[in-house]
Coordinates of C-alpha atoms and ligand atoms in Angstrom, one line a residue:
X1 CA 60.8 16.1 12.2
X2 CA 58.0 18.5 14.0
X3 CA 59.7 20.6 16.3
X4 CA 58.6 23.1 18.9
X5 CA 59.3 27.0 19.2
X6 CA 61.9 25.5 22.4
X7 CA 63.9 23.5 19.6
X8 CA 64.6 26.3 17.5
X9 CA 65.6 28.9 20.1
X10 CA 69.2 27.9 19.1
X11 CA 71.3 30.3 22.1
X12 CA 74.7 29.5 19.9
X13 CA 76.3 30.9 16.7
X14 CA 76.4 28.4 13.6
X15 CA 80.5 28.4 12.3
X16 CA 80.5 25.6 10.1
X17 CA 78.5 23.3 10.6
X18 CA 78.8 23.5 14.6
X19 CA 77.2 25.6 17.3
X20 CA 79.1 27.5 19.2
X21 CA 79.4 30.2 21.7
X22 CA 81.5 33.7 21.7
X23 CA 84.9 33.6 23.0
X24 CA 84.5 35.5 25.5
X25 CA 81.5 33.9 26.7
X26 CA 79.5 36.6 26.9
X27 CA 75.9 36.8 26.2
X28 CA 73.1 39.2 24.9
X29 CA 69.5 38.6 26.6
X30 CA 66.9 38.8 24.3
X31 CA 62.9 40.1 26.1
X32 CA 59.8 39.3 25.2
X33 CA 58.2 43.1 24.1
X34 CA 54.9 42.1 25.2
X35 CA 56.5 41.8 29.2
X36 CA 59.6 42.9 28.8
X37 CA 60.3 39.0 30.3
X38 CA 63.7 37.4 29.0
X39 CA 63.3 35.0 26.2
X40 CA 67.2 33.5 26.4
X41 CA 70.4 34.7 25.4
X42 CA 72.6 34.6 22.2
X43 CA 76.6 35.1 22.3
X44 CA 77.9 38.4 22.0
X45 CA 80.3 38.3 19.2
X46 CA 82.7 40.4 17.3
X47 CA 85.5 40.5 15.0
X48 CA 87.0 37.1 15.4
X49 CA 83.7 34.9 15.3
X50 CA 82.8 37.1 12.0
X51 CA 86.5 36.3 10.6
X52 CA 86.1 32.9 11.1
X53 CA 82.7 32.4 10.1
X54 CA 83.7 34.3 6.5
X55 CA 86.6 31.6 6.2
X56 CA 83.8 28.8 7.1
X57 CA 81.7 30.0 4.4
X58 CA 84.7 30.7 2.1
X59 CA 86.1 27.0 2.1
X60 CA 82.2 25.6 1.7
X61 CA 82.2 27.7 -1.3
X62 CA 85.0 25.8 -3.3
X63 CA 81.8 22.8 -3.6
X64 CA 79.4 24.6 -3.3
X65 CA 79.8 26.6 -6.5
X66 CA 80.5 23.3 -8.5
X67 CA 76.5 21.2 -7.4
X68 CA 74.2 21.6 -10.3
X69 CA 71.4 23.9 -10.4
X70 CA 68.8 20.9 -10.1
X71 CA 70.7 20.1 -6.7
X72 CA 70.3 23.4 -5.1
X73 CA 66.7 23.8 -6.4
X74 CA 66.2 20.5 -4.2
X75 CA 67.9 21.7 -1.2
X76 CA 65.8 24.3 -1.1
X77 CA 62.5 22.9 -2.0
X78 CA 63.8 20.6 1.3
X79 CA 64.3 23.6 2.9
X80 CA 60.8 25.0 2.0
X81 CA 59.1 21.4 3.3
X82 CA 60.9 21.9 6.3
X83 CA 59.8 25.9 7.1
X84 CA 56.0 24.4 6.6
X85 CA 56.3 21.8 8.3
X86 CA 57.3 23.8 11.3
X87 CA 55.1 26.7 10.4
X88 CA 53.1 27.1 14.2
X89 CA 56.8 26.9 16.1
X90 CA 58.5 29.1 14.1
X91 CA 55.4 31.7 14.2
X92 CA 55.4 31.2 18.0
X93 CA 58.9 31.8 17.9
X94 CA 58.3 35.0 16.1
X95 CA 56.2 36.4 17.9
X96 CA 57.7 35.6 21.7
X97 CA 60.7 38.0 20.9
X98 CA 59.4 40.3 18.1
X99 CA 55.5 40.7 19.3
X100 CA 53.4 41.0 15.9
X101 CA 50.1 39.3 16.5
X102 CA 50.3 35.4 15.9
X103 CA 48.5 35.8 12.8
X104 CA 50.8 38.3 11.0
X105 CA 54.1 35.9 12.0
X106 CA 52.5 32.7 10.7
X107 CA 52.1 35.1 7.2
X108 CA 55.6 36.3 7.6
X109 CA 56.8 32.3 7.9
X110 CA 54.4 31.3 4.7
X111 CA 56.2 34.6 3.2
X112 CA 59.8 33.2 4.2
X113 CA 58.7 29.9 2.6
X114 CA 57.3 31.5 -0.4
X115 CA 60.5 32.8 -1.1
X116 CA 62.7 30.4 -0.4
X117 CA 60.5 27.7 -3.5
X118 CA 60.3 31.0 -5.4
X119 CA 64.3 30.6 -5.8
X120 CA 64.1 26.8 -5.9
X121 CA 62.2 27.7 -9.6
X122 CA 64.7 30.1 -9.9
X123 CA 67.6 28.3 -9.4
X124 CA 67.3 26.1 -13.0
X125 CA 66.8 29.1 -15.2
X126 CA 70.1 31.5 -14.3
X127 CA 70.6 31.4 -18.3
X128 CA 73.3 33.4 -20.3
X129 CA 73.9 34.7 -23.6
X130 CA 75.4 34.0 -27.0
X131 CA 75.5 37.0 -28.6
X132 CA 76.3 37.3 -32.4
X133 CA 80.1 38.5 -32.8
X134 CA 81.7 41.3 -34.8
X135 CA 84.4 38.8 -35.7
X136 CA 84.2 36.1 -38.1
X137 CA 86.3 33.8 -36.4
X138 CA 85.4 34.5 -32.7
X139 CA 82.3 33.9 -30.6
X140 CA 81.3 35.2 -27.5
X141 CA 79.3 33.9 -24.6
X142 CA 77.9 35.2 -21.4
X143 CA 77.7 33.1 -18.5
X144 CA 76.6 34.2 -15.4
X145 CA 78.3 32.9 -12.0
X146 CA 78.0 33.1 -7.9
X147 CA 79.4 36.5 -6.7
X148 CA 81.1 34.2 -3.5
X149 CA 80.8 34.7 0.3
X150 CA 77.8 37.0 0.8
X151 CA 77.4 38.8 4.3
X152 CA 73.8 39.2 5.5
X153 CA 72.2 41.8 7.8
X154 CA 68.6 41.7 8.8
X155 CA 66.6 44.1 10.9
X156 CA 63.9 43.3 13.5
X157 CA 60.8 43.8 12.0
X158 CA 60.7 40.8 9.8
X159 CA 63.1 38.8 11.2
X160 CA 62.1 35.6 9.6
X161 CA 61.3 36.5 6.1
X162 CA 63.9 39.0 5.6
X163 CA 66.5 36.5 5.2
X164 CA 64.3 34.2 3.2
X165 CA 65.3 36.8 0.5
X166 CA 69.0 37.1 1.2
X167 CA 69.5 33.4 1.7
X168 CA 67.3 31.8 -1.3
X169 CA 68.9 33.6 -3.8
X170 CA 72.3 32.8 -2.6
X171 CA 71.7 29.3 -2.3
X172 CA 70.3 28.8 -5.6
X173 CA 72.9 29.8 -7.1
X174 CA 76.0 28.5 -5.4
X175 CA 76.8 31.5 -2.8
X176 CA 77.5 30.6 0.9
X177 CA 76.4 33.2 3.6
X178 CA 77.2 35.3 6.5
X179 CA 74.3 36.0 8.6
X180 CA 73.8 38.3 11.1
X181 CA 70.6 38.7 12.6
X182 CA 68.9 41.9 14.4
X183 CA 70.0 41.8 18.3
X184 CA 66.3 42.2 19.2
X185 CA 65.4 39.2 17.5
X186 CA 67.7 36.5 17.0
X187 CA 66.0 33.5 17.2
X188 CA 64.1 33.8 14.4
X189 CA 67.3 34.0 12.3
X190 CA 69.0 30.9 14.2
X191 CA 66.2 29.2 13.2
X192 CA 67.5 29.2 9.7
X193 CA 70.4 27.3 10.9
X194 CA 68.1 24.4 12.6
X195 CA 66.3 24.3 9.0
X196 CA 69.1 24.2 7.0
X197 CA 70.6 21.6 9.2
X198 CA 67.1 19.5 8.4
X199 CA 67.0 20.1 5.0
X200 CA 70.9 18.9 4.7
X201 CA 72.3 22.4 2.9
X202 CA 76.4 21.5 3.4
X203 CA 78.3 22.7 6.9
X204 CA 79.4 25.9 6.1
X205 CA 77.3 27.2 3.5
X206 CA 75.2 29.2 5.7
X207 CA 76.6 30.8 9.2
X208 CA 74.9 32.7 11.6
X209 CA 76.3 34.9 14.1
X210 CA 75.2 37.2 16.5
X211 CA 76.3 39.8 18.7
X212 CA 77.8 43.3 18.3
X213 CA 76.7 45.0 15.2
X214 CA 79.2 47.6 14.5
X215 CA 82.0 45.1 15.1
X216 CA 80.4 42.4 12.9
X217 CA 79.5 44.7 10.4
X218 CA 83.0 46.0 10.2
X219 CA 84.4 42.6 9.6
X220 CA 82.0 41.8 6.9
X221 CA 82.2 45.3 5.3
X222 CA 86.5 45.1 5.3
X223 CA 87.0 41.4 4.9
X224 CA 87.7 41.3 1.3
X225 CA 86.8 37.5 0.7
X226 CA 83.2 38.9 1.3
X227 CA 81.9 39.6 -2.0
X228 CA 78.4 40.9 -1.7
X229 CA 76.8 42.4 1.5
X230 CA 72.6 42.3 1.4
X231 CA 72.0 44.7 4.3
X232 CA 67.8 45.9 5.5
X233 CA 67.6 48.1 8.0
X234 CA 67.9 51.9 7.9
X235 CA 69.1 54.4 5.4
X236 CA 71.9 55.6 8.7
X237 CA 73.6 52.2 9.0
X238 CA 73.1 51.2 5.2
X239 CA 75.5 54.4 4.5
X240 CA 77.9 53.2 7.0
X241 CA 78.3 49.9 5.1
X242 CA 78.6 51.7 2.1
X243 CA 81.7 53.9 3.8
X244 CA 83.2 51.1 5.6
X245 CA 83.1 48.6 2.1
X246 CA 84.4 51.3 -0.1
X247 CA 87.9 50.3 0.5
X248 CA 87.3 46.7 -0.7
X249 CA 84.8 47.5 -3.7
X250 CA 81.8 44.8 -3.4
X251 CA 78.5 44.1 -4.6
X252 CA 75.4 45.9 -2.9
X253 CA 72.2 45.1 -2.0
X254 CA 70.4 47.3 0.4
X255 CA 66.7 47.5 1.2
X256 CA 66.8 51.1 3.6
X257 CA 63.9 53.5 5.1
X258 CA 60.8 54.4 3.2
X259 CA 58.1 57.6 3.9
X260 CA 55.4 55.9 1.9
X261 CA 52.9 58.7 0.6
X262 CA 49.2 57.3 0.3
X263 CA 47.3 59.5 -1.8
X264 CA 43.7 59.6 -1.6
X265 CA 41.6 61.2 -4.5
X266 CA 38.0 62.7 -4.4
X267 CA 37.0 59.8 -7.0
X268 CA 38.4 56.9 -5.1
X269 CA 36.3 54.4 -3.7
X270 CA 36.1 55.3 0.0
X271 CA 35.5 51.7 1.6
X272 CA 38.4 50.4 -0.3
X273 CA 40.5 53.0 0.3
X274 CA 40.1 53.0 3.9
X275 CA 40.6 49.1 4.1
X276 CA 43.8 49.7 1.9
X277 CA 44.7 52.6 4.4
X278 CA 44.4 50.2 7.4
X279 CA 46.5 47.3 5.8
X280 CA 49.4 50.1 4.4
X281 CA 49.5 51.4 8.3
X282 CA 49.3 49.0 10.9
X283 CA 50.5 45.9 9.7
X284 CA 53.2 45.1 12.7
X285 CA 51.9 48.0 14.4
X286 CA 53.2 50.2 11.6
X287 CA 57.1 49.1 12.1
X288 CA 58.0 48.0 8.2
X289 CA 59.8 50.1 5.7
X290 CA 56.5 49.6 3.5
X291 CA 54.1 51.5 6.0
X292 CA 52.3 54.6 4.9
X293 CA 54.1 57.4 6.9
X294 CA 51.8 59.9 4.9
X295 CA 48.2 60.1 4.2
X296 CA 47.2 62.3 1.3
X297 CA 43.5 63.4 1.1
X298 CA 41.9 65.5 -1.7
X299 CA 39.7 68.1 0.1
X300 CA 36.5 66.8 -1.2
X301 CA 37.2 63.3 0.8
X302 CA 39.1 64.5 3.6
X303 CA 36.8 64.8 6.2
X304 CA 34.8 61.0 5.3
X305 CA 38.5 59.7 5.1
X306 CA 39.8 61.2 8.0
X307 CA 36.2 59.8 10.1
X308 CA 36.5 56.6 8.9
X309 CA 40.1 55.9 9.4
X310 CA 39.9 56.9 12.8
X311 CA 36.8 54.9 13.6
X312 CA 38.8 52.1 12.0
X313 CA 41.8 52.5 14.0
X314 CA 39.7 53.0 17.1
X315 CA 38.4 49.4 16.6
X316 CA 41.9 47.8 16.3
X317 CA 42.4 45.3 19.3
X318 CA 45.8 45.6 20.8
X319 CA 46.6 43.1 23.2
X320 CA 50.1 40.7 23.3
X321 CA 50.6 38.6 19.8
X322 CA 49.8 35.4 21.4
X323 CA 46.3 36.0 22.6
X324 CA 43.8 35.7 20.8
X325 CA 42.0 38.0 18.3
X326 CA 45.0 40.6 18.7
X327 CA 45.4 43.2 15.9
X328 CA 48.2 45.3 17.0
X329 CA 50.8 43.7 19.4
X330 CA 53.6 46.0 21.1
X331 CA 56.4 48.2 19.9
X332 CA 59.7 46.4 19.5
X333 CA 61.4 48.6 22.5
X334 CA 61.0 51.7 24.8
X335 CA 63.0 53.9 22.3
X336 CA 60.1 53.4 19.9
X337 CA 57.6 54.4 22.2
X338 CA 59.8 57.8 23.1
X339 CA 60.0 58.4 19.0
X340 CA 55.7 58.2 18.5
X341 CA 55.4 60.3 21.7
X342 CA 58.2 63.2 20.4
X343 CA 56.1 63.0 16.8
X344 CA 52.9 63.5 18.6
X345 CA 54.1 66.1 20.7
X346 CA 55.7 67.9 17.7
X347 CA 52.4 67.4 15.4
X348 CA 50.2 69.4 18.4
X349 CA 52.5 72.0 18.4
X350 CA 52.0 72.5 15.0
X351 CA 48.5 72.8 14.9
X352 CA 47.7 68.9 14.2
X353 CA 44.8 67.4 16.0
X354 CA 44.8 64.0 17.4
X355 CA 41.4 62.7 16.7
X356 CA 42.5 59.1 18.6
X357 CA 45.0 57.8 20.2
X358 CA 48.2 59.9 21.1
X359 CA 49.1 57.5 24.2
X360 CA 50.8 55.0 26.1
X361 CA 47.9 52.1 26.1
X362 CA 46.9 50.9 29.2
X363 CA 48.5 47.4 28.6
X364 CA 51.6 49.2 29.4
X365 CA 55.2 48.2 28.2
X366 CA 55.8 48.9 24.5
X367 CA 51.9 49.1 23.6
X368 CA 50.8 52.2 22.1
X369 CA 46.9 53.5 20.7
X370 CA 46.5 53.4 17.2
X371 CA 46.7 57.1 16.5
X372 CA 45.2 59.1 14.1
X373 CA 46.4 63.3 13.5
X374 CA 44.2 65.4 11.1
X375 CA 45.5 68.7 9.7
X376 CA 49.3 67.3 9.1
X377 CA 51.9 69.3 7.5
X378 CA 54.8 69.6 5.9
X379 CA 56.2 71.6 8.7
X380 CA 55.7 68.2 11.2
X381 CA 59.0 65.9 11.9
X382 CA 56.6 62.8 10.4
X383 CA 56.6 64.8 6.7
X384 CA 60.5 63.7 6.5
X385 CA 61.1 61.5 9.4
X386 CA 60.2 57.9 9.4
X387 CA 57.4 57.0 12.3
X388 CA 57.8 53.3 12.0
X389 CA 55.0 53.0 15.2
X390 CA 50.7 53.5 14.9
X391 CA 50.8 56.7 14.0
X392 CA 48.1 57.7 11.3
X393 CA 49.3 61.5 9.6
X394 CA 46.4 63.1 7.9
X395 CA 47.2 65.4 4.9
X396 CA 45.0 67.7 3.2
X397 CA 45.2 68.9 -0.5
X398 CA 43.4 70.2 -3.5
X399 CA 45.1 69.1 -6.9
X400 CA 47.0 66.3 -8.6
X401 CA 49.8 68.0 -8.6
X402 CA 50.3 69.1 -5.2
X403 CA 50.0 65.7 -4.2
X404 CA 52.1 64.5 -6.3
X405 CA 54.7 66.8 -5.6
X406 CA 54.3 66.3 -1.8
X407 CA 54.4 62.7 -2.3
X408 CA 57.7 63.2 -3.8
X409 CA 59.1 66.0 -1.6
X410 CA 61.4 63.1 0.3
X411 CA 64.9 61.4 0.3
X412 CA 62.9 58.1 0.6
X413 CA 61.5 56.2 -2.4
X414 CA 60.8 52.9 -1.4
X415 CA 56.6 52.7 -1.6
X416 CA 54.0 54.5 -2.4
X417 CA 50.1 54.1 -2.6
X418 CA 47.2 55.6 -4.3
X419 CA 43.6 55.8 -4.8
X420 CA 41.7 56.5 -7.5
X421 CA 39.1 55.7 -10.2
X422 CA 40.2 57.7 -13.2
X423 CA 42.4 55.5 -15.8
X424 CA 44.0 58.2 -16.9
X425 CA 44.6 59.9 -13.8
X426 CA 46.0 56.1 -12.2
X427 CA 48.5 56.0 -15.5
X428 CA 49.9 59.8 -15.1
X429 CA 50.1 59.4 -11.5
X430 CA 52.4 55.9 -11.2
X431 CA 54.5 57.0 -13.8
X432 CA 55.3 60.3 -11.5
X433 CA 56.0 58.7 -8.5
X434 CA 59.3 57.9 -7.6
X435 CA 59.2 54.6 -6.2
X436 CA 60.1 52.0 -6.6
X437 CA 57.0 50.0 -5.6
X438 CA 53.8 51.6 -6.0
X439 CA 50.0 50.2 -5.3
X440 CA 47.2 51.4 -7.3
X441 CA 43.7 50.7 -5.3
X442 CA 46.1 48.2 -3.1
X443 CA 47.7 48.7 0.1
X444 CA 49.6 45.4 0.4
X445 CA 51.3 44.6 -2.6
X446 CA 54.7 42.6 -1.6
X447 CA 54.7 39.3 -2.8
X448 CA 57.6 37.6 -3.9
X449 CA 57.2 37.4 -7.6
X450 CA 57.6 41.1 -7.6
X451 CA 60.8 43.0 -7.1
X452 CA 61.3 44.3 -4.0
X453 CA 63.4 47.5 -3.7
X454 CA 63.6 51.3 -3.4
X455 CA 65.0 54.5 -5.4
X456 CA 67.1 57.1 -4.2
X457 CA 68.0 56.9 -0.3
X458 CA 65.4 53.3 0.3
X459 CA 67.9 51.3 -1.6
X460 CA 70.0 49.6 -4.1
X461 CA 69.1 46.3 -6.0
X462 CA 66.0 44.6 -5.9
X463 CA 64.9 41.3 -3.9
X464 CA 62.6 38.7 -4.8
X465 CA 61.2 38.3 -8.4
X466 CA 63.6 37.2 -11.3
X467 CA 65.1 40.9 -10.5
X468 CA 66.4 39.5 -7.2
X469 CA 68.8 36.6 -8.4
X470 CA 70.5 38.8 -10.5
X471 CA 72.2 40.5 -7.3
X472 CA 74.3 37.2 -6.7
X473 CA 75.7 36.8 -10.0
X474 CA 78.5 38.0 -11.7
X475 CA 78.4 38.3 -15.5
X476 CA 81.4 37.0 -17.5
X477 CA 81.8 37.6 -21.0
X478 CA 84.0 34.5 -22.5
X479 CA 85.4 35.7 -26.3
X480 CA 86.6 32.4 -28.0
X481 CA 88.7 32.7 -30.9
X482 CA 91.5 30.8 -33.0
X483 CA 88.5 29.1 -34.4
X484 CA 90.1 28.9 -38.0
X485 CA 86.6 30.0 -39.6
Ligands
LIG501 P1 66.5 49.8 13.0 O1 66.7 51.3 13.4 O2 65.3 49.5 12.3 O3 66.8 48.9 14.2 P2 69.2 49.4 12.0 O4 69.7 49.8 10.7 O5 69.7 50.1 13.2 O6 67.6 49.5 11.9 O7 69.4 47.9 12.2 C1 69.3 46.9 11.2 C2 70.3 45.9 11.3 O8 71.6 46.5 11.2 C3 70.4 45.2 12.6 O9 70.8 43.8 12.5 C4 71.4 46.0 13.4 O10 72.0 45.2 14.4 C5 72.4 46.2 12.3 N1 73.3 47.3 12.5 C6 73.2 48.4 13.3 N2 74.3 49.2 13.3 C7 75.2 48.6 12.5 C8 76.5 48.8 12.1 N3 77.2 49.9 12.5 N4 77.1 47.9 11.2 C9 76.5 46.8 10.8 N5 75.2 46.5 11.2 C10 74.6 47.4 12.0

């Protein structure tokens, strides 16, 4: 039943119940980001993999639909067993070919798992409605059913438990999926197909393939037995799904960029802000939607703040995610490392100072300092542009409302932090953000009991939480009449 990493670096797509290569044979490497060594190689697919994988997933469904509630639930508490059981490999796994520190990938695996028994509750309570009728001699239900074939595409940064959230909702309620997985990192998404092979979910009702993205996403995006597409990545792409689906009208669930404000107030408590800071910033070496791209500081605080988060950031150990004691592990590719480099350069030329960091690291590859810039603006690339890498943007204002307003001065909406001590001031300043997740006094606040999900450009729908089900379900009203009363 244990397995190693080796045993779940599947190099093959999963159509039906089999593994199998592209057609034309071709293959993508896939590197190791700590030495830019080669990991293995997945088939480089396109249209007619995707096609057939959607017909795979399409005839399972016919089934799959009809198993009870209390089956699926089981599955996937099977599945579950199976993700824990395995937890070291997979995380080893994880981090080979995405590079967070060992100790962040074995929380991203408990995370996946956490989901995944999160829909196994979920699963026996997708309840309708009877709802009282106008008519004397009619009632009406509302049952809720599986939207169908859903496609699946997951980015790089959490490779594993991304489609813990796409995949246990489906499953628990009678959907069969499409998956395809970021080209960067695979494996960690084949790995769903070893698991769901041990924990005996039908051939068919999940499918994995990887390979070309705009030729994938195309199929799933035009096919029209694809019902729902649940897409994470960035707000660019997620708009090109929306374009290429409009012609075929299907459900949406997208989970797109974020530019998390993190507002600091003079009466905030300054260690636990600064601990909050650290957690909302570096966790995977500030590469997830959920980071803090910018740090807010009331003048009174901004100077302690700005000290201590540097210190902070000073101490972080970077080193490669398999060695111990490693805080910060490497960016995910070269192109990453240009991007913190151009937003550093355009920060100085602005008047921002870089009080540490600003470089390559010494490690060389992908590894970059933790970087800290006092005296950000609104005039820097990194007010409206996504930094996704260690980079630590210090703002500086004076009242509530120019923070909040900042804060809100975006296209993004996805997270957003604050500190504070005043009651009143917390309440008035949640209920002006617009995000769709916020943390008061927290800086790590995704768990799956809560819904996941952004306003305006972050996002449509919600993942996780009893909000996240309701994305696989369509709602039919049933009026029943001739009933002679
Ligand atoms: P990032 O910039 O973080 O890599 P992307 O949005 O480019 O985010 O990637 C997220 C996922 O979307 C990945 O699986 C990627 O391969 C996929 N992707 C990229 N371009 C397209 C496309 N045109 N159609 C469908 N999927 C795409």
């Amino acid at each position: 039943m244990l397995k190693k990493a080796n045993e779940f670096k599947r190099e093959a797509n999963l159509i039906g119940g089999a593994w199998v290569e592209a057609d034309s044979g071709e293959r993508l490497a896939v590197r190791n980001p700590a030495t830019g060594e080669v990991v293995g190689e997945v088939p480089k697919s396109g249209k007619a993999e995707t096609e057939r994988a959607i017909a795979a997933a399409a005839t399972a469904f016919e089934a799959f639909r009809q198993t009870t509630a209390e089956h699926r639930a089981r599955l996937l508490r099977t599945l579950h067993d199976a993700i824990l059981d395995n937890h070291d490999a997979l995380a080893e796994l994880l981090t080979t070919e995405q590079g967070k520190p060992l100790s962040e990938s074995r929380s991203e695996v408990a995370s996946g798992a956490a989901y995944v028994l999160w829909f196994a509750e979920e699963a026996r309570r997708v309840y309708g409605d009877t709802v009282p009728s106008p008519w004397k001699d009619r009632r009406i239900l509302v049952t809720k059913e599986p939207v169908g074939v859903v496609a699946a595409i997951t980015p790089w940064n959490f490779p594993f438990s991304m489609l813990a959230r796409k995949i246990g909702p489906a499953i628990a309620v009678g959907c069969t999926a499409v998956v395809k997985p970021a080209s960067q990192t695979p494996f960690s998404g084949l790995a769903w197909g070893v698991l769901a092979r041990e924990a005996g979910i039908p051939d068919g009702v999940l499918n994995i393939v990887t390979g070309s993205a705009s030729e994938i996403g195309a199929e799933m995006t035009r096919n029209p037995i694809v019902r729902k597409i649940t897409f994470t990545g960035s707000t660019e792409v997620g708009k090109i799904l929306l374009r290429d689906a409009a012609s075929t009208v299907k459900r949406f669930s997208m989970e797109l960029g974020g530019n998390a404000p993190f507002i600091v107030f003079d009466d905030a408590d300054l260690d636990r802000a600064v601990a909050g800071a650290m957690a909302a910033k570096y966790r995977n070496a500030g590469q997830t939607c959920v980071c803090t791209n910018r740090f807010y500081v009331q003048s009174g605080i901004y100077d302690a703040f700005s000290e201590r988060l540097a210190a902070a950031s000073r101490a972080l150990k970077v080193g490669p995610g398999l060695a111990a004691g490693t805080e910060q592990g490497p960016l995910i590719d070269e192109r990453a490392v240009t991007h913190m480099e151009e937003l550093i350069a355009d920060a100085k030329a602005k008047g921002g100072e870089v009080v540490t960091g600003g470089h390559r690291h010494s490690l060389g590859h992908t590894f970059f300092e933790p970087t800290v810039i006092t005296g950000a603006t609104q005039e820097m690339r990194f007010a409206h542009e996504e930094i996704f890498g260690p980079l630590a943007a210090v703002f500086r204002f004076d009242t509530e409302d120019e923070a909040v307003e900042a804060a809100n001065d975006t296209n993004y909406g996805l997270a957003a932090y604050f500190y504070t001590s005043n009651l009143g001031r917390a309440v008035r300043v949640y209920e002006r953000l617009q995000y769709g997740q916020v943390g008061v006094n927290e800086g790590a606040i995704t768990t799956e009991v809560a819904p996941f999900g952004g306003y305006k450009e972050s996002g449509l729908g919600r993942e996780g939480s009893a909000y996240g089900i309701d994305e696989y379900l369509d709602v039919k009203y049933v009026c029943i009449g001739g009933l002679g009363l």
